Amino acid sequence: MLLDLQLVQAGAVVMGPVGKVHDALQLISADAPDLAVLDYRLGNGETSEPVARLLSKRGIPFVLATGVAIGSIPSGFERGVILTKPYLSEDLVGALFRARESRGAKS
Protein backbone atom coordinates (compact mmCIF):
# COMPACT_ATOMS: atom_id res chain seq x y z
CA MET A 1 0.00 0.00 0.00
CA LEU A 2 1.18 3.51 -0.75
CA LEU A 3 0.66 4.76 2.82
CA ASP A 4 2.75 1.89 4.22
CA LEU A 5 5.55 2.71 1.79
CA GLN A 6 5.43 6.42 2.67
CA LEU A 7 5.65 5.61 6.38
CA VAL A 8 8.50 3.12 5.96
CA GLN A 9 10.43 5.61 3.82
CA ALA A 10 9.98 8.14 6.64
CA GLY A 11 11.57 5.66 9.08
CA ALA A 12 8.43 4.31 10.73
CA VAL A 13 7.72 0.74 11.76
CA VAL A 14 4.24 -0.02 10.43
CA MET A 15 1.89 -2.08 12.62
CA GLY A 16 -1.13 -2.04 10.29
CA PRO A 17 -3.16 -1.42 8.38
CA VAL A 18 -6.12 -2.23 10.57
CA GLY A 19 -9.52 -1.80 8.94
CA LYS A 20 -11.87 -2.52 11.84
CA VAL A 21 -12.38 -0.52 15.02
CA HIS A 22 -12.37 -3.62 17.23
CA ASP A 23 -9.04 -4.78 15.80
CA ALA A 24 -7.49 -1.32 16.19
CA LEU A 25 -8.60 -1.07 19.82
CA GLN A 26 -7.13 -4.50 20.54
CA LEU A 27 -3.84 -3.60 18.86
CA ILE A 28 -3.55 -0.35 20.84
CA SER A 29 -4.28 -2.22 24.08
CA ALA A 30 -1.79 -5.00 23.34
CA ASP A 31 1.07 -2.98 21.84
CA ALA A 32 0.47 0.75 22.02
CA PRO A 33 2.02 2.66 19.12
CA ASP A 34 4.12 5.79 19.52
CA LEU A 35 2.02 7.47 16.83
CA ALA A 36 -0.97 6.53 14.67
CA VAL A 37 -2.42 7.45 11.29
CA LEU A 38 -6.21 7.21 11.04
CA ASP A 39 -8.78 7.65 8.32
CA TYR A 40 -12.20 8.86 9.44
CA ARG A 41 -14.36 6.53 7.37
CA LEU A 42 -13.44 2.88 7.37
CA GLY A 43 -14.51 0.63 4.52
CA ASN A 44 -17.10 -1.31 6.52
CA GLY A 45 -19.30 1.64 7.54
CA GLU A 46 -17.45 2.28 10.80
CA THR A 47 -15.63 5.47 11.68
CA SER A 48 -12.40 5.76 13.60
CA GLU A 49 -13.97 7.87 16.38
CA PRO A 50 -13.55 5.19 19.11
CA VAL A 51 -9.92 4.75 18.09
CA ALA A 52 -9.25 8.51 18.26
CA ARG A 53 -10.86 8.65 21.70
CA LEU A 54 -8.66 5.82 23.02
CA LEU A 55 -5.51 7.34 21.51
CA SER A 56 -6.37 10.71 23.06
CA LYS A 57 -7.09 9.11 26.44
CA ARG A 58 -3.70 7.37 26.39
CA GLY A 59 -1.83 10.44 25.16
CA ILE A 60 -0.84 8.80 21.88
CA PRO A 61 -0.55 11.37 19.09
CA PHE A 62 -2.27 10.73 15.79
CA VAL A 63 -2.80 12.09 12.31
CA LEU A 64 -6.25 11.98 10.76
CA ALA A 65 -5.59 11.59 7.02
CA THR A 66 -9.00 11.94 5.44
CA GLY A 67 -11.00 13.11 2.48
CA VAL A 68 -13.85 14.23 4.76
CA ALA A 69 -14.38 17.99 4.87
CA ILE A 70 -12.85 19.48 8.02
CA GLY A 71 -16.21 20.96 9.08
CA SER A 72 -17.76 17.48 8.98
CA ILE A 73 -15.28 15.89 11.37
CA PRO A 74 -16.94 15.40 14.78
CA SER A 75 -15.39 16.16 18.14
CA GLY A 76 -12.94 13.59 19.39
CA PHE A 77 -10.35 14.32 16.73
CA GLU A 78 -9.24 17.73 18.02
CA ARG A 79 -6.14 16.24 19.67
CA GLY A 80 -4.95 14.91 16.33
CA VAL A 81 -3.36 16.62 13.36
CA ILE A 82 -5.75 16.72 10.41
CA LEU A 83 -4.30 16.05 6.96
CA THR A 84 -6.73 16.34 4.06
CA LYS A 85 -6.53 14.05 1.04
CA PRO A 86 -4.99 14.15 -1.44
CA TYR A 87 -1.61 14.85 0.12
CA LEU A 88 2.04 14.44 -0.75
CA SER A 89 4.47 12.20 1.15
CA GLU A 90 6.21 15.23 2.62
CA ASP A 91 2.83 16.50 3.89
CA LEU A 92 2.32 13.21 5.74
CA VAL A 93 5.80 13.32 7.24
CA GLY A 94 5.23 16.92 8.35
CA ALA A 95 1.90 16.00 9.93
CA LEU A 96 3.54 13.11 11.79
CA PHE A 97 6.22 15.42 13.17
CA ARG A 98 3.59 17.97 14.25
CA ALA A 99 1.58 15.23 15.97
CA ARG A 100 4.66 13.97 17.79
CA GLU A 101 5.65 17.50 18.82
CA SER A 102 2.14 18.22 20.10
CA ARG A 103 2.45 15.27 22.47
CA GLY A 104 5.66 16.72 23.86
CA ALA A 105 3.97 20.07 24.38
CA LYS A 106 1.09 18.50 26.34
CA SER A 107 3.27 16.34 28.59
MMTF fields as JSON, N, C-alpha, C and O atoms, coordinates in Angstrom:
{
  "mmtfVersion": "1.0.0",
  "mmtfProducer": "UNKNOWN",
  "numBonds": 427,
  "numAtoms": 428,
  "numGroups": 107,
  "numChains": 1,
  "numModels": 1,
  "chainsPerModel": [1],
  "groupsPerChain": [107],
  "chainIdList": ["A"],
  "bondAtomList": [4, 2, 8, 6, 12, 10, 16, 14, 20, 18, 24, 22, 28, 26, 32, 30, 36, 34, 40, 38, 44, 42, 48, 46, 52, 50, 56, 54, 60, 58, 64, 62, 68, 66, 72, 70, 76, 74, 80, 78, 84, 82, 88, 86, 92, 90, 96, 94, 100, 98, 104, 102, 108, 106, 112, 110, 116, 114, 120, 118, 124, 122, 128, 126, 132, 130, 136, 134, 140, 138, 144, 142, 148, 146, 152, 150, 156, 154, 160, 158, 164, 162, 168, 166, 172, 170, 176, 174, 180, 178, 184, 182, 188, 186, 192, 190, 196, 194, 200, 198, 204, 202, 208, 206, 212, 210, 216, 214, 220, 218, 224, 222, 228, 226, 232, 230, 236, 234, 240, 238, 244, 242, 248, 246, 252, 250, 256, 254, 260, 258, 264, 262, 268, 266, 272, 270, 276, 274, 280, 278, 284, 282, 288, 286, 292, 290, 296, 294, 300, 298, 304, 302, 308, 306, 312, 310, 316, 314, 320, 318, 324, 322, 328, 326, 332, 330, 336, 334, 340, 338, 344, 342, 348, 346, 352, 350, 356, 354, 360, 358, 364, 362, 368, 366, 372, 370, 376, 374, 380, 378, 384, 382, 388, 386, 392, 390, 396, 394, 400, 398, 404, 402, 408, 406, 412, 410, 416, 414, 420, 418, 424, 422],
  "bondOrderList": [1, 1, 1, 1, 1, 1, 1, 1, 1, 1, 1, 1, 1, 1, 1, 1, 1, 1, 1, 1, 1, 1, 1, 1, 1, 1, 1, 1, 1, 1, 1, 1, 1, 1, 1, 1, 1, 1, 1, 1, 1, 1, 1, 1, 1, 1, 1, 1, 1, 1, 1, 1, 1, 1, 1, 1, 1, 1, 1, 1, 1, 1, 1, 1, 1, 1, 1, 1, 1, 1, 1, 1, 1, 1, 1, 1, 1, 1, 1, 1, 1, 1, 1, 1, 1, 1, 1, 1, 1, 1, 1, 1, 1, 1, 1, 1, 1, 1, 1, 1, 1, 1, 1, 1, 1, 1],
  "groupList": [{"groupName": "MET", "atomNameList": ["N", "CA", "C", "O"], "elementList": ["N", "C", "C", "O"], "formalChargeList": [0, 0, 0, 0], "bondAtomList": [1, 0, 2, 1, 3, 2], "bondOrderList": [1, 1, 2], "singleLetterCode": "M", "chemCompType": "L-PEPTIDE LINKING"}, {"groupName": "LEU", "atomNameList": ["N", "CA", "C", "O"], "elementList": ["N", "C", "C", "O"], "formalChargeList": [0, 0, 0, 0], "bondAtomList": [1, 0, 2, 1, 3, 2], "bondOrderList": [1, 1, 2], "singleLetterCode": "L", "chemCompType": "L-PEPTIDE LINKING"}, {"groupName": "ASP", "atomNameList": ["N", "CA", "C", "O"], "elementList": ["N", "C", "C", "O"], "formalChargeList": [0, 0, 0, 0], "bondAtomList": [1, 0, 2, 1, 3, 2], "bondOrderList": [1, 1, 2], "singleLetterCode": "D", "chemCompType": "L-PEPTIDE LINKING"}, {"groupName": "GLN", "atomNameList": ["N", "CA", "C", "O"], "elementList": ["N", "C", "C", "O"], "formalChargeList": [0, 0, 0, 0], "bondAtomList": [1, 0, 2, 1, 3, 2], "bondOrderList": [1, 1, 2], "singleLetterCode": "Q", "chemCompType": "L-PEPTIDE LINKING"}, {"groupName": "VAL", "atomNameList": ["N", "CA", "C", "O"], "elementList": ["N", "C", "C", "O"], "formalChargeList": [0, 0, 0, 0], "bondAtomList": [1, 0, 2, 1, 3, 2], "bondOrderList": [1, 1, 2], "singleLetterCode": "V", "chemCompType": "L-PEPTIDE LINKING"}, {"groupName": "ALA", "atomNameList": ["N", "CA", "C", "O"], "elementList": ["N", "C", "C", "O"], "formalChargeList": [0, 0, 0, 0], "bondAtomList": [1, 0, 2, 1, 3, 2], "bondOrderList": [1, 1, 2], "singleLetterCode": "A", "chemCompType": "L-PEPTIDE LINKING"}, {"groupName": "GLY", "atomNameList": ["N", "CA", "C", "O"], "elementList": ["N", "C", "C", "O"], "formalChargeList": [0, 0, 0, 0], "bondAtomList": [1, 0, 2, 1, 3, 2], "bondOrderList": [1, 1, 2], "singleLetterCode": "G", "chemCompType": "PEPTIDE LINKING"}, {"groupName": "PRO", "atomNameList": ["N", "CA", "C", "O"], "elementList": ["N", "C", "C", "O"], "formalChargeList": [0, 0, 0, 0], "bondAtomList": [1, 0, 2, 1, 3, 2], "bondOrderList": [1, 1, 2], "singleLetterCode": "P", "chemCompType": "L-PEPTIDE LINKING"}, {"groupName": "LYS", "atomNameList": ["N", "CA", "C", "O"], "elementList": ["N", "C", "C", "O"], "formalChargeList": [0, 0, 0, 0], "bondAtomList": [1, 0, 2, 1, 3, 2], "bondOrderList": [1, 1, 2], "singleLetterCode": "K", "chemCompType": "L-PEPTIDE LINKING"}, {"groupName": "HIS", "atomNameList": ["N", "CA", "C", "O"], "elementList": ["N", "C", "C", "O"], "formalChargeList": [0, 0, 0, 0], "bondAtomList": [1, 0, 2, 1, 3, 2], "bondOrderList": [1, 1, 2], "singleLetterCode": "H", "chemCompType": "L-PEPTIDE LINKING"}, {"groupName": "ILE", "atomNameList": ["N", "CA", "C", "O"], "elementList": ["N", "C", "C", "O"], "formalChargeList": [0, 0, 0, 0], "bondAtomList": [1, 0, 2, 1, 3, 2], "bondOrderList": [1, 1, 2], "singleLetterCode": "I", "chemCompType": "L-PEPTIDE LINKING"}, {"groupName": "SER", "atomNameList": ["N", "CA", "C", "O"], "elementList": ["N", "C", "C", "O"], "formalChargeList": [0, 0, 0, 0], "bondAtomList": [1, 0, 2, 1, 3, 2], "bondOrderList": [1, 1, 2], "singleLetterCode": "S", "chemCompType": "L-PEPTIDE LINKING"}, {"groupName": "TYR", "atomNameList": ["N", "CA", "C", "O"], "elementList": ["N", "C", "C", "O"], "formalChargeList": [0, 0, 0, 0], "bondAtomList": [1, 0, 2, 1, 3, 2], "bondOrderList": [1, 1, 2], "singleLetterCode": "Y", "chemCompType": "L-PEPTIDE LINKING"}, {"groupName": "ARG", "atomNameList": ["N", "CA", "C", "O"], "elementList": ["N", "C", "C", "O"], "formalChargeList": [0, 0, 0, 0], "bondAtomList": [1, 0, 2, 1, 3, 2], "bondOrderList": [1, 1, 2], "singleLetterCode": "R", "chemCompType": "L-PEPTIDE LINKING"}, {"groupName": "ASN", "atomNameList": ["N", "CA", "C", "O"], "elementList": ["N", "C", "C", "O"], "formalChargeList": [0, 0, 0, 0], "bondAtomList": [1, 0, 2, 1, 3, 2], "bondOrderList": [1, 1, 2], "singleLetterCode": "N", "chemCompType": "L-PEPTIDE LINKING"}, {"groupName": "GLU", "atomNameList": ["N", "CA", "C", "O"], "elementList": ["N", "C", "C", "O"], "formalChargeList": [0, 0, 0, 0], "bondAtomList": [1, 0, 2, 1, 3, 2], "bondOrderList": [1, 1, 2], "singleLetterCode": "E", "chemCompType": "L-PEPTIDE LINKING"}, {"groupName": "THR", "atomNameList": ["N", "CA", "C", "O"], "elementList": ["N", "C", "C", "O"], "formalChargeList": [0, 0, 0, 0], "bondAtomList": [1, 0, 2, 1, 3, 2], "bondOrderList": [1, 1, 2], "singleLetterCode": "T", "chemCompType": "L-PEPTIDE LINKING"}, {"groupName": "PHE", "atomNameList": ["N", "CA", "C", "O"], "elementList": ["N", "C", "C", "O"], "formalChargeList": [0, 0, 0, 0], "bondAtomList": [1, 0, 2, 1, 3, 2], "bondOrderList": [1, 1, 2], "singleLetterCode": "F", "chemCompType": "L-PEPTIDE LINKING"}],
  "groupTypeList": [0, 1, 1, 2, 1, 3, 1, 4, 3, 5, 6, 5, 4, 4, 0, 6, 7, 4, 6, 8, 4, 9, 2, 5, 1, 3, 1, 10, 11, 5, 2, 5, 7, 2, 1, 5, 4, 1, 2, 12, 13, 1, 6, 14, 6, 15, 16, 11, 15, 7, 4, 5, 13, 1, 1, 11, 8, 13, 6, 10, 7, 17, 4, 1, 5, 16, 6, 4, 5, 10, 6, 11, 10, 7, 11, 6, 17, 15, 13, 6, 4, 10, 1, 16, 8, 7, 12, 1, 11, 15, 2, 1, 4, 6, 5, 1, 17, 13, 5, 13, 15, 11, 13, 6, 5, 8, 11],
  "groupIdList": [1, 2, 3, 4, 5, 6, 7, 8, 9, 10, 11, 12, 13, 14, 15, 16, 17, 18, 19, 20, 21, 22, 23, 24, 25, 26, 27, 28, 29, 30, 31, 32, 33, 34, 35, 36, 37, 38, 39, 40, 41, 42, 43, 44, 45, 46, 47, 48, 49, 50, 51, 52, 53, 54, 55, 56, 57, 58, 59, 60, 61, 62, 63, 64, 65, 66, 67, 68, 69, 70, 71, 72, 73, 74, 75, 76, 77, 78, 79, 80, 81, 82, 83, 84, 85, 86, 87, 88, 89, 90, 91, 92, 93, 94, 95, 96, 97, 98, 99, 100, 101, 102, 103, 104, 105, 106, 107],
  "secStructList": [7, 2, 2, 2, 2, 2, 2, 2, 2, 6, 6, 7, 7, 7, 7, 7, 7, 7, 7, 1, 2, 2, 2, 2, 2, 2, 2, 2, 2, 2, 1, 7, 7, 1, 1, 3, 3, 3, 7, 1, 5, 7, 6, 6, 1, 7, 5, 1, 2, 2, 2, 2, 2, 2, 2, 2, 2, 2, 6, 7, 7, 3, 3, 3, 3, 3, 1, 1, 7, 4, 4, 4, 7, 7, 6, 6, 7, 6, 6, 1, 3, 3, 3, 3, 1, 1, 7, 7, 2, 2, 2, 2, 2, 2, 2, 2, 2, 2, 2, 2, 2, 2, 2, 2, 2, 2, 7],
  "xCoordList": [0.841, 0.0, 0.887, 1.978, 0.415, 1.185, 1.456, 2.567, 0.464, 0.66, 1.743, 2.601, 1.713, 2.746, 4.131, 5.054, 4.268, 5.55, 6.006, 7.178, 5.091, 5.432, 5.926, 6.899, 5.262, 5.646, 6.997, 7.824, 7.225, 8.501, 9.633, 10.701, 9.402, 10.432, 10.741, 11.846, 9.772, 9.983, 10.637, 10.91, 10.892, 11.57, 10.66, 11.116, 9.386, 8.43, 8.412, 8.747, 8.019, 7.72, 6.201, 5.514, 5.68, 4.235, 3.62, 4.083, 2.578, 1.894, 0.585, -0.038, 0.159, -1.129, -0.934, 0.132, -1.93, -3.16, -4.17, -4.157, -5.027, -6.115, -7.4, -7.553, -8.322, -9.52, -10.777, -11.83, -10.685, -11.869, -11.567, -10.476, -12.543, -12.375, -11.969, -11.022, -12.664, -12.372, -10.914, -10.243, -10.422, -9.036, -8.053, -7.026, -8.363, -7.488, -7.423, -6.348, -8.571, -8.603, -7.794, -7.084, -7.904, -7.126, -5.632, -4.836, -5.255, -3.844, -3.267, -2.162, -4.009, -3.553, -3.406, -2.46, -4.335, -4.279, -3.121, -2.497, -2.834, -1.788, -0.386, 0.558, -0.252, 1.072, 0.911, 0.906, 0.781, 0.472, 1.521, 2.72, 1.078, 2.019, 2.527, 1.944, 3.609, 4.115, 3.311, 3.237, 2.708, 2.02, 1.082, 1.37, -0.026, -0.97, -1.439, -1.478, -1.795, -2.423, -3.799, -3.929, -4.827, -6.209, -6.854, -6.453, -7.853, -8.784, -10.111, -10.389, -10.931, -12.199, -13.164, -13.665, -13.421, -14.363, -13.602, -12.665, -14.021, -13.436, -14.328, -15.515, -13.794, -14.514, -15.775, -16.593, -15.967, -17.101, -18.216, -19.037, -18.25, -19.302, -18.975, -19.722, -17.874, -17.453, -16.677, -16.215, -16.546, -15.629, -14.566, -14.722, -13.509, -12.398, -12.557, -11.595, -13.742, -13.969, -13.558, -12.866, -13.96, -13.553, -12.03, -11.477, -11.374, -9.917, -9.279, -8.349, -9.775, -9.254, -9.457, -8.584, -10.6, -10.862, -9.862, -9.331, -9.606, -8.657, -7.245, -6.53, -6.84, -5.514, -5.376, -4.358, -6.396, -6.371, -6.284, -5.525, -7.072, -7.087, -5.712, -5.295, -5.019, -3.703, -2.554, -1.393, -2.88, -1.829, -0.993, 0.15, -1.556, -0.844, -1.218, -2.392, -0.234, -0.547, -0.993, -0.607, -1.816, -2.271, -2.502, -2.689, -2.479, -2.803, -4.084, -4.203, -5.034, -6.254, -6.072, -6.204, -5.767, -5.587, -6.902, -7.237, -7.641, -9.0, -9.429, -8.898, -10.389, -11.005, -12.267, -12.899, -12.648, -13.846, -13.562, -12.483, -14.536, -14.383, -14.14, -14.778, -13.233, -12.853, -14.063, -14.135, -15.011, -16.205, -17.117, -17.994, -16.923, -17.756, -17.149, -17.778, -15.95, -15.281, -15.806, -15.711, -16.359, -16.935, -15.871, -14.679, -16.326, -15.394, -14.793, -15.363, -13.667, -12.942, -11.644, -10.742, -11.557, -10.355, -9.507, -8.467, -9.944, -9.239, -7.819, -7.005, -7.512, -6.142, -5.215, -4.005, -5.776, -4.955, -4.618, -5.172, -3.708, -3.361, -4.164, -4.105, -4.909, -5.753, -4.996, -4.466, -4.955, -4.299, -5.337, -5.826, -5.678, -6.727, -6.146, -5.063, -6.897, -6.531, -6.969, -7.964, -6.265, -4.989, -3.844, -3.931, -2.78, -1.614, -0.351, -0.383, 0.738, 2.043, 2.738, 2.384, 3.719, 4.465, 5.058, 5.034, 5.597, 6.206, 5.16, 5.472, 3.908, 2.827, 2.546, 2.332, 2.548, 2.318, 3.437, 3.178, 4.665, 5.802, 5.716, 5.952, 5.381, 5.235, 4.133, 4.29, 3.013, 1.898, 2.302, 1.918, 3.072, 3.538, 4.453, 4.345, 5.345, 6.221, 5.418, 5.697, 4.421, 3.589, 2.824, 2.699, 2.311, 1.579, 2.506, 2.136, 3.695, 4.659, 5.063, 5.171, 5.286, 5.652, 4.515, 4.759, 3.279, 2.142, 2.049, 1.622, 2.439, 2.447, 3.468, 3.205, 4.632, 5.664, 5.224, 5.59, 4.436, 3.973, 2.917, 2.767, 2.175, 1.088, 1.551, 0.817, 2.767, 3.267, 3.685, 4.13],
  "yCoordList": [-1.177, 0.0, 1.241, 1.238, 2.278, 3.51, 4.142, 4.609, 4.164, 4.759, 4.013, 4.638, 2.684, 1.887, 2.275, 2.483, 2.37, 2.712, 4.101, 4.295, 5.064, 6.419, 6.413, 7.09, 5.658, 5.606, 4.926, 5.397, 3.827, 3.116, 4.009, 4.061, 4.712, 5.61, 6.745, 7.289, 7.099, 8.143, 7.589, 8.34, 6.266, 5.664, 5.018, 4.637, 4.888, 4.31, 2.786, 2.2, 2.167, 0.739, 0.648, 1.151, 0.008, -0.024, -1.239, -2.363, -1.01, -2.081, -2.482, -3.451, -1.799, -2.036, -2.375, -2.843, -2.147, -1.42, -2.276, -3.505, -1.592, -2.228, -1.573, -0.357, -2.355, -1.8, -1.854, -1.383, -2.421, -2.519, -1.9, -2.067, -1.187, -0.516, -1.507, -1.253, -2.617, -3.619, -4.06, -4.147, -4.339, -4.782, -3.681, -3.957, -2.441, -1.317, -1.134, -0.918, -1.222, -1.071, -2.171, -1.917, -3.386, -4.5, -4.283, -4.524, -3.829, -3.595, -2.517, -2.669, -1.437, -0.353, -0.852, -0.48, -1.688, -2.221, -3.192, -3.225, -3.985, -4.999, -4.433, -4.843, -3.5, -2.985, -1.546, -1.266, -0.646, 0.752, 1.369, 1.258, 2.01, 2.661, 3.978, 4.523, 4.466, 5.788, 6.881, 8.012, 6.525, 7.47, 6.669, 5.512, 7.254, 6.531, 7.423, 8.648, 6.776, 7.452, 6.83, 5.614, 7.672, 7.212, 7.785, 8.839, 7.083, 7.652, 7.74, 6.915, 8.715, 8.865, 7.744, 7.048, 7.571, 6.531, 5.265, 5.275, 4.181, 2.881, 2.174, 2.488, 1.247, 0.625, -0.128, -0.394, -0.48, -1.311, -0.51, -1.075, 0.804, 1.636, 2.192, 3.017, 1.756, 2.279, 3.578, 3.881, 4.332, 5.471, 5.21, 4.339, 5.96, 5.76, 6.56, 6.697, 7.084, 7.874, 7.141, 7.733, 5.864, 5.186, 5.04, 5.077, 4.877, 4.748, 6.078, 6.108, 7.175, 8.509, 8.808, 9.392, 8.412, 8.646, 7.888, 8.44, 6.618, 5.822, 6.385, 6.484, 6.75, 7.336, 8.612, 8.821, 9.461, 10.713, 10.434, 11.081, 9.462, 9.109, 8.635, 8.921, 7.912, 7.37, 8.322, 8.013, 9.476, 10.438, 10.051, 10.488, 9.234, 8.8, 9.746, 9.852, 10.431, 11.371, 10.642, 9.5, 11.332, 10.726, 11.778, 12.963, 11.289, 12.092, 11.522, 10.311, 12.383, 11.981, 12.366, 13.536, 11.377, 11.589, 11.215, 10.034, 12.208, 11.942, 12.825, 13.917, 12.332, 13.113, 13.805, 14.52, 13.61, 14.23, 15.715, 16.086, 16.554, 17.995, 18.281, 17.679, 19.183, 19.478, 19.833, 19.429, 20.579, 20.959, 19.798, 19.922, 18.659, 17.478, 16.509, 15.513, 16.786, 15.891, 16.184, 17.318, 15.176, 15.399, 15.604, 15.402, 16.006, 16.158, 14.793, 13.753, 14.82, 13.591, 13.519, 12.755, 14.324, 14.323, 15.571, 15.731, 16.463, 17.733, 17.581, 18.492, 16.456, 16.243, 15.73, 15.639, 15.392, 14.911, 16.018, 17.116, 15.715, 16.616, 16.162, 14.992, 17.071, 16.715, 16.988, 18.079, 15.98, 16.05, 15.676, 14.547, 16.613, 16.343, 15.694, 16.049, 14.736, 14.05, 14.903, 15.62, 14.846, 14.15, 14.93, 16.142, 14.216, 14.851, 14.224, 13.126, 14.924, 14.439, 13.738, 13.949, 12.912, 12.198, 13.154, 12.885, 14.281, 15.228, 15.877, 16.272, 15.99, 16.504, 15.532, 15.945, 14.236, 13.215, 13.234, 13.191, 13.297, 13.324, 14.556, 14.466, 15.704, 16.925, 16.802, 17.252, 16.191, 15.999, 15.064, 15.281, 14.029, 13.108, 13.822, 13.616, 14.655, 15.419, 16.382, 16.517, 17.055, 17.972, 17.22, 17.699, 16.034, 15.229, 14.82, 14.9, 14.387, 13.971, 15.149, 15.01, 16.305, 17.502, 17.952, 18.44, 17.793, 18.217, 17.371, 17.862, 16.122, 15.273, 15.784, 15.817, 16.183, 16.718, 18.002, 18.268, 18.799, 20.072, 19.871, 20.715, 18.755, 18.502, 17.708, 17.588, 17.163, 16.341, 17.19, 16.662],
  "zCoordList": [0.0, 0.0, 0.0, 0.57, -0.632, -0.746, 0.613, 0.862, 1.494, 2.817, 3.584, 4.207, 3.545, 4.218, 3.714, 4.502, 2.401, 1.793, 2.228, 2.55, 2.239, 2.674, 4.121, 4.453, 4.963, 6.376, 6.568, 7.349, 5.865, 5.962, 5.461, 6.071, 4.348, 3.822, 4.797, 4.791, 5.629, 6.638, 7.906, 8.842, 7.938, 9.076, 10.1, 11.178, 9.782, 10.729, 10.644, 9.614, 11.733, 11.758, 11.706, 12.594, 10.666, 10.429, 11.109, 10.922, 11.896, 12.62, 11.945, 12.377, 10.94, 10.294, 8.834, 8.434, 8.063, 8.376, 9.132, 9.067, 9.836, 10.57, 10.091, 10.21, 9.553, 8.942, 9.782, 9.351, 10.98, 11.84, 13.197, 13.741, 13.731, 15.017, 16.099, 16.844, 16.196, 17.228, 17.162, 18.191, 15.956, 15.799, 16.19, 16.81, 15.834, 16.19, 17.703, 18.263, 18.36, 19.817, 20.497, 21.47, 19.982, 20.541, 20.34, 21.247, 19.149, 18.856, 19.771, 20.293, 19.963, 20.839, 22.273, 22.968, 22.713, 24.078, 24.264, 25.324, 23.229, 23.338, 23.131, 23.806, 22.206, 21.836, 21.374, 20.176, 22.323, 22.015, 21.093, 21.352, 20.03, 19.117, 19.706, 20.643, 19.146, 19.522, 18.831, 19.31, 17.696, 16.83, 15.941, 15.634, 15.524, 14.67, 13.526, 13.643, 12.419, 11.288, 11.129, 10.982, 11.161, 11.043, 9.796, 9.302, 9.294, 8.324, 9.054, 9.925, 8.72, 9.436, 9.081, 9.964, 7.81, 7.37, 7.032, 6.234, 7.651, 7.369, 6.359, 6.265, 5.618, 4.52, 4.885, 4.004, 6.13, 6.523, 7.195, 7.917, 6.959, 7.542, 8.914, 9.44, 9.499, 10.799, 10.599, 9.498, 11.675, 11.679, 12.736, 13.591, 12.666, 13.6, 14.892, 15.647, 15.159, 16.381, 17.663, 18.49, 17.864, 19.106, 19.219, 20.318, 18.094, 18.09, 18.483, 19.289, 17.919, 18.257, 19.738, 20.381, 20.275, 21.702, 22.576, 23.54, 22.235, 23.019, 22.896, 23.893, 21.692, 21.509, 22.333, 22.993, 22.296, 23.064, 24.559, 25.281, 25.015, 26.438, 26.904, 28.026, 26.037, 26.39, 26.065, 26.33, 25.493, 25.16, 23.957, 23.823, 23.083, 21.88, 20.739, 20.386, 20.163, 19.088, 17.824, 17.572, 17.039, 15.79, 14.722, 14.998, 13.485, 12.311, 11.735, 11.553, 11.45, 10.758, 9.303, 8.943, 8.458, 7.025, 6.354, 6.257, 5.893, 5.444, 4.284, 4.078, 3.541, 2.479, 2.947, 2.169, 4.193, 4.765, 4.989, 5.451, 4.659, 4.873, 6.351, 7.216, 6.637, 8.024, 8.879, 10.04, 8.328, 9.083, 9.412, 10.267, 8.742, 8.978, 9.983, 10.342, 10.433, 11.374, 12.776, 13.246, 13.449, 14.783, 15.855, 15.621, 17.021, 18.139, 18.46, 18.132, 19.089, 19.39, 18.612, 18.955, 17.556, 16.734, 16.95, 16.31, 17.852, 18.022, 18.555, 18.405, 19.17, 19.672, 18.589, 18.795, 17.432, 16.329, 15.351, 15.413, 14.454, 13.358, 12.149, 11.77, 11.545, 10.406, 9.115, 8.906, 8.256, 6.956, 5.914, 5.902, 5.04, 4.057, 2.806, 2.34, 2.279, 1.042, -0.135, -0.033, -1.23, -1.439, -0.805, -0.608, -0.492, 0.12, -0.451, -1.005, -0.309, -0.746, 0.419, 1.579, 0.108, 1.151, 2.169, 3.37, 1.684, 2.621, 3.524, 4.648, 3.035, 3.887, 5.033, 6.173, 4.714, 5.735, 6.772, 7.974, 6.309, 7.236, 8.131, 9.336, 7.55, 8.346, 9.383, 10.519, 8.995, 9.931, 11.065, 12.214, 10.752, 11.79, 12.785, 13.994, 12.274, 13.173, 14.039, 15.23, 13.456, 14.248, 15.33, 16.456, 14.983, 15.971, 17.111, 18.282, 16.764, 17.79, 18.67, 19.889, 18.055, 18.818, 19.728, 20.832, 19.273, 20.099, 21.361, 22.406, 21.278, 22.473, 23.466, 24.668, 22.977, 23.858, 24.533, 25.678, 23.822, 24.38, 25.45, 26.333, 25.387, 26.336, 27.543, 28.524, 27.484, 28.589, 29.759, 30.777]
}
